[in-house]
Amino acid sequence: MKPTLTFETLELPVAELGPESSVPDLMGEKILQNQLTFDLEEGDDIHPGYGRVENSYPYRQFNTYTRTLTMQKVDTAVLENRHLRAVFLPGYGGRLWSLEDKAAGRNLLYTNDVLQFSNLAVRNAWFSGGVEWNIGIIGHNPFTTAPLYTARLEEKGVPVLRMYEYEQVRGVCYQMDFWLGEEDKFLNCRFKIINENSGVTPMYWWSNIAVPEYEGGRVVVPAEKAYTLKNMCVYKTDIPVVNGVDVTAYNDIPTSIDYFFDIPEAAPKFIANLDRGGWGLLQRSTGRLVSRKLFCWGNQPASDHWQEFLTQKAGRYVEIQAGLAKTQYGCLPMPPHSEWEWVEQYGPVQLDPALLKETHRRRYEAIEDQLAAEGAVEAMERLLEDTASMDRRKARLWTEVTAALGQPRPVPYEYNFRAYV
């Protein structure tokens, strides 16, 4: 089939989000990253604490939501070809909600069966599932429950979904373009941040990917070390075994924890989540996204309660993430009058199931071999370069997304993303 982009609706149970607070966020929330200490070597350049903020001012909090669920129609944007079907939620931060591998007849992501809010984002309200695009300040971003500007264009006959916004804390614009070519087996995602400020700006980006917590599943990432946390102190450790636990086997991790994998500079940048049959999601990117992360809720009663609190029947999940910096404990200095751009791709991967019983290194080398055989790393870099002109082209705004949400915006029908000159 020819690739398509359609604007549809999805019916599912949704909690009442309620109106924003009547005043900007002045008090802030208790933010973990603002209370940490660090025990690192001189070469561990993670910019600890850089870019910290005490609150989300000038944004207002979403703190009037309830836990009462009602069936509602949620606006979606759907990209599809004969290999993949990708569903986005433009009214909720542009989240990639599901990604179906048609050959396997399975969803590569963890997709919640409800939109149930909890106090985990920088503006309070947050929900689990899909891929969340986090920009600007540390944490779940200011737009996680807010609509983005949403538009459509075509590139060489292929429909492109564009979503964009202006992030007020850092004073930067960001743009996200998504598309599927006719024979693409990976979803193409092109991202761009523009800092038009006259000074250096602390910058943060993490693509937060919710994936099923498979029984007997594994995370695969090309790293031998990771940054993690113990007693509020950040330190670096060898992996895969940490304190007697193989952390790539997330079913065995006892408590909720982050592992930020330190990928060598010359290594391909990817992370995969595999079931016990060796099938699962592979996320890969061009070199600007230097790091990958695993967050696991852990396996104890408190962990179970959090998982149950966020869903009805969708089951357990873990998060794998991809970021600009080595960790989420600090931001990167973004030069004035500059642009940062990169490509991410999301699609299926299949390893020999026997590899899940071999070493961590053997598993990640097997994916490295696949990427090398396909020339995937070089192809992504070429794709980033070849779509530079598309990145600056006009798109036709999908005005219905904000009107349907009861939040109309005074924006032009034609939009040309501002580019630094």
Coordinates of N, CA, C and O in Angstrom, one line a residue, residues 276-351:
R276 N 11.2 -13.2 25.2 CA 12.1 -14.4 25.3 C 12.3 -15.1 24.0 O 13.1 -16.0 23.8
G277 N 11.5 -14.7 22.9 CA 11.7 -15.3 21.6 C 12.6 -14.5 20.8 O 12.9 -14.8 19.6
G278 N 13.2 -13.4 21.3 CA 14.2 -12.6 20.6 C 13.6 -11.5 19.8 O 14.3 -10.8 19.1
W279 N 12.2 -11.3 19.8 CA 11.6 -10.3 19.0 C 11.3 -9.1 19.9 O 11.0 -9.2 21.1
G280 N 11.3 -7.9 19.3 CA 10.9 -6.7 20.0 C 11.2 -5.4 19.3 O 11.5 -5.4 18.1
L281 N 11.3 -4.3 20.0 CA 11.5 -3.0 19.5 C 13.0 -2.7 19.5 O 13.7 -2.9 20.5
L282 N 13.4 -2.1 18.4 CA 14.8 -1.5 18.2 C 14.6 0.0 18.0 O 13.9 0.4 17.0
Q283 N 15.2 0.8 18.9 CA 15.3 2.2 18.7 C 16.7 2.6 18.4 O 17.6 2.2 19.1
R284 N 16.9 3.3 17.3 CA 18.3 3.7 16.9 C 18.3 5.1 16.4 O 17.2 5.7 16.1
S285 N 19.5 5.7 16.4 CA 19.5 7.2 16.1 C 20.8 7.5 15.5 O 21.8 6.8 15.5
T286 N 20.9 8.8 14.9 CA 22.1 9.4 14.5 C 22.9 9.7 15.8 O 22.4 9.7 16.9
G287 N 24.1 10.2 15.6 CA 25.0 10.3 16.8 C 24.7 11.3 17.8 O 25.3 11.2 18.9
R288 N 23.9 12.3 17.5 CA 23.6 13.3 18.5 C 23.0 12.8 19.8 O 23.2 13.3 20.9
L289 N 22.2 11.8 19.7 CA 21.6 11.2 20.9 C 22.6 10.2 21.4 O 22.6 9.0 21.1
V290 N 23.4 10.6 22.4 CA 24.6 9.8 22.7 C 24.3 8.7 23.8 O 25.0 7.8 23.9
S291 N 23.2 8.9 24.5 CA 22.9 8.0 25.6 C 21.6 7.2 25.5 O 20.7 7.5 24.7
R292 N 21.6 6.1 26.2 CA 20.3 5.3 26.4 C 20.1 5.0 27.9 O 21.1 5.0 28.6
K293 N 18.9 4.7 28.2 CA 18.5 4.5 29.6 C 17.5 3.4 29.8 O 16.7 3.2 28.9
L294 N 17.6 2.7 30.9 CA 16.6 1.8 31.4 C 16.0 2.3 32.7 O 16.8 2.6 33.6
F295 N 14.7 2.5 32.8 CA 14.0 2.7 34.0 C 13.1 1.5 34.3 O 12.3 1.1 33.4
C296 N 13.2 0.9 35.5 CA 12.4 -0.2 35.9 C 11.7 0.1 37.2 O 12.4 0.7 38.1
W297 N 10.4 -0.2 37.3 CA 9.7 0.1 38.5 C 10.2 -0.9 39.6 O 9.9 -0.6 40.8
G298 N 10.8 -2.0 39.3 CA 11.2 -3.0 40.3 C 10.2 -4.0 40.5 O 9.1 -4.0 39.9
N299 N 10.5 -5.0 41.4 CA 9.6 -6.1 41.6 C 9.4 -6.3 43.1 O 10.1 -7.2 43.7
Q300 N 8.6 -5.5 43.7 CA 8.2 -5.6 45.1 C 6.8 -5.0 45.2 O 6.3 -4.4 44.3
P301 N 6.2 -5.1 46.4 CA 4.8 -4.6 46.5 C 4.6 -3.1 46.1 O 3.6 -2.8 45.3
A302 N 5.5 -2.2 46.5 CA 5.3 -0.8 46.1 C 5.4 -0.6 44.6 O 4.7 0.2 44.0
S303 N 6.3 -1.4 43.9 CA 6.4 -1.4 42.5 C 5.1 -1.8 41.8 O 4.7 -1.2 40.8
D304 N 4.6 -2.9 42.3 CA 3.3 -3.4 41.8 C 2.2 -2.3 41.9 O 1.4 -2.2 41.0
H305 N 2.2 -1.7 43.1 CA 1.1 -0.7 43.3 C 1.2 0.5 42.3 O 0.2 1.0 41.8
W306 N 2.4 0.9 42.0 CA 2.6 2.0 41.0 C 2.1 1.6 39.7 O 1.4 2.3 39.0
Q307 N 2.5 0.4 39.3 CA 2.0 -0.1 38.0 C 0.5 -0.2 37.9 O -0.1 0.2 36.9
E308 N -0.1 -0.7 39.0 CA -1.6 -0.8 39.0 C -2.3 0.5 39.0 O -3.4 0.7 38.5
F309 N -1.6 1.5 39.6 CA -2.2 2.9 39.8 C -2.3 3.6 38.4 O -3.2 4.4 38.3
L310 N -1.4 3.2 37.5 CA -1.4 3.9 36.2 C -2.2 3.3 35.1 O -2.2 3.9 34.0
T311 N -2.7 2.1 35.3 CA -3.4 1.4 34.3 C -4.6 0.7 34.8 O -4.9 0.7 36.0
Q312 N -5.4 0.1 33.9 CA -6.4 -0.9 34.3 C -6.0 -2.3 34.1 O -5.7 -3.1 35.0
K313 N -5.8 -2.7 32.7 CA -5.5 -4.0 32.4 C -4.3 -4.2 31.4 O -4.1 -5.2 30.8
A314 N -3.6 -3.1 31.2 CA -2.5 -3.1 30.2 C -1.3 -3.8 30.6 O -0.4 -4.1 29.8
G315 N -1.2 -4.1 31.9 CA 0.0 -4.9 32.4 C 1.2 -4.0 32.8 O 1.1 -2.8 32.8
R316 N 2.3 -4.7 33.0 CA 3.5 -4.0 33.4 C 4.3 -3.5 32.3 O 4.3 -4.0 31.2
Y317 N 5.1 -2.5 32.5 CA 6.0 -1.9 31.5 C 7.3 -1.4 32.1 O 7.4 -1.3 33.4
V318 N 8.3 -1.2 31.3 CA 9.5 -0.5 31.7 C 9.7 0.6 30.7 O 9.1 0.6 29.6
E319 N 10.7 1.5 31.0 CA 11.0 2.6 30.0 C 12.4 2.4 29.5 O 13.3 2.2 30.3
I320 N 12.6 2.5 28.2 CA 13.9 2.7 27.6 C 13.9 4.1 27.0 O 12.9 4.5 26.4
Q321 N 15.0 4.8 27.1 CA 15.0 6.2 26.7 C 16.3 6.5 25.9 O 17.3 5.7 26.0
A322 N 16.2 7.6 25.2 CA 17.4 8.1 24.4 C 17.5 9.5 24.6 O 16.5 10.3 24.5
G323 N 18.8 10.0 24.9 CA 18.9 11.4 25.3 C 20.1 12.1 24.7 O 21.1 11.4 24.2
L324 N 20.1 13.4 24.7 CA 21.2 14.3 24.2 C 22.4 14.1 25.1 O 23.6 14.2 24.7
A325 N 22.2 14.1 26.5 CA 23.3 14.0 27.4 C 23.5 12.6 27.9 O 22.6 11.7 27.7
K326 N 24.6 12.4 28.7 CA 24.8 11.0 29.2 C 23.8 10.6 30.2 O 23.6 9.4 30.4
T327 N 23.3 11.5 31.0 CA 22.3 11.2 32.0 C 21.2 12.3 32.0 O 21.3 13.3 31.3
Q328 N 20.2 12.1 32.9 CA 19.2 13.1 33.1 C 19.5 13.9 34.4 O 18.6 14.7 34.9
Y329 N 20.7 13.8 34.9 CA 21.1 14.6 36.1 C 21.6 16.0 35.8 O 22.0 16.7 36.7
G330 N 21.6 16.3 34.5 CA 22.1 17.7 34.1 C 21.7 17.9 32.7 O 21.4 17.0 31.9
C331 N 21.8 19.1 32.2 CA 21.5 19.5 30.8 C 22.8 19.7 30.1 O 23.9 19.7 30.7
L332 N 22.7 20.0 28.8 CA 23.9 20.3 28.0 C 23.9 21.8 27.7 O 22.8 22.4 27.5
P333 N 25.0 22.5 27.6 CA 25.0 23.9 27.2 C 24.8 24.0 25.6 O 25.6 23.5 24.9
M334 N 23.7 24.6 25.2 CA 23.5 24.8 23.8 C 23.9 26.2 23.4 O 23.4 27.2 24.0
P335 N 24.8 26.3 22.4 CA 25.3 27.6 22.1 C 24.2 28.6 21.6 O 23.2 28.1 21.1
P336 N 24.5 29.9 21.7 CA 23.5 30.8 21.1 C 23.4 30.8 19.6 O 24.4 30.4 18.9
H337 N 22.2 31.1 19.1 CA 22.0 31.1 17.6 C 22.5 29.8 17.0 O 23.3 29.8 16.0
S338 N 22.0 28.7 17.5 CA 22.4 27.4 17.0 C 21.2 26.5 16.8 O 20.1 26.7 17.4
E339 N 21.4 25.4 16.0 CA 20.4 24.4 15.8 C 21.0 23.0 16.1 O 22.1 22.8 15.8
W340 N 20.2 22.2 16.8 CA 20.6 20.8 17.0 C 19.5 19.9 16.3 O 18.3 20.2 16.5
E341 N 19.9 19.0 15.5 CA 19.0 18.1 14.8 C 19.5 16.7 14.7 O 20.7 16.5 14.8
W342 N 18.6 15.7 14.7 CA 19.0 14.3 14.6 C 17.8 13.5 14.1 O 16.7 14.0 14.0
V343 N 18.1 12.3 13.8 CA 17.0 11.3 13.3 C 17.0 10.1 14.3 O 18.0 9.6 14.7
E344 N 15.8 9.7 14.6 CA 15.5 8.5 15.3 C 14.7 7.6 14.5 O 13.9 8.1 13.7
Q345 N 14.9 6.3 14.6 CA 14.0 5.3 13.9 C 13.6 4.2 14.9 O 14.3 3.8 15.8
Y346 N 12.3 3.8 14.7 CA 11.7 2.8 15.6 C 11.1 1.7 14.7 O 10.3 2.0 13.8
G347 N 11.5 0.5 15.1 CA 11.0 -0.7 14.3 C 11.3 -2.0 14.9 O 11.9 -2.0 16.0
P348 N 10.9 -3.1 14.3 CA 11.1 -4.4 14.9 C 12.5 -5.0 14.7 O 13.2 -4.6 13.7
V349 N 12.9 -5.8 15.6 CA 14.2 -6.5 15.5 C 14.0 -8.0 15.9 O 13.1 -8.2 16.8
Q350 N 14.7 -8.9 15.3 CA 14.6 -10.3 15.7 C 16.0 -10.9 15.9 O 16.8 -10.8 14.9
L351 N 16.3 -11.4 17.1 CA 17.5 -12.1 17.3 C 17.2 -13.5 17.5 O 16.1 -13.9 17.9

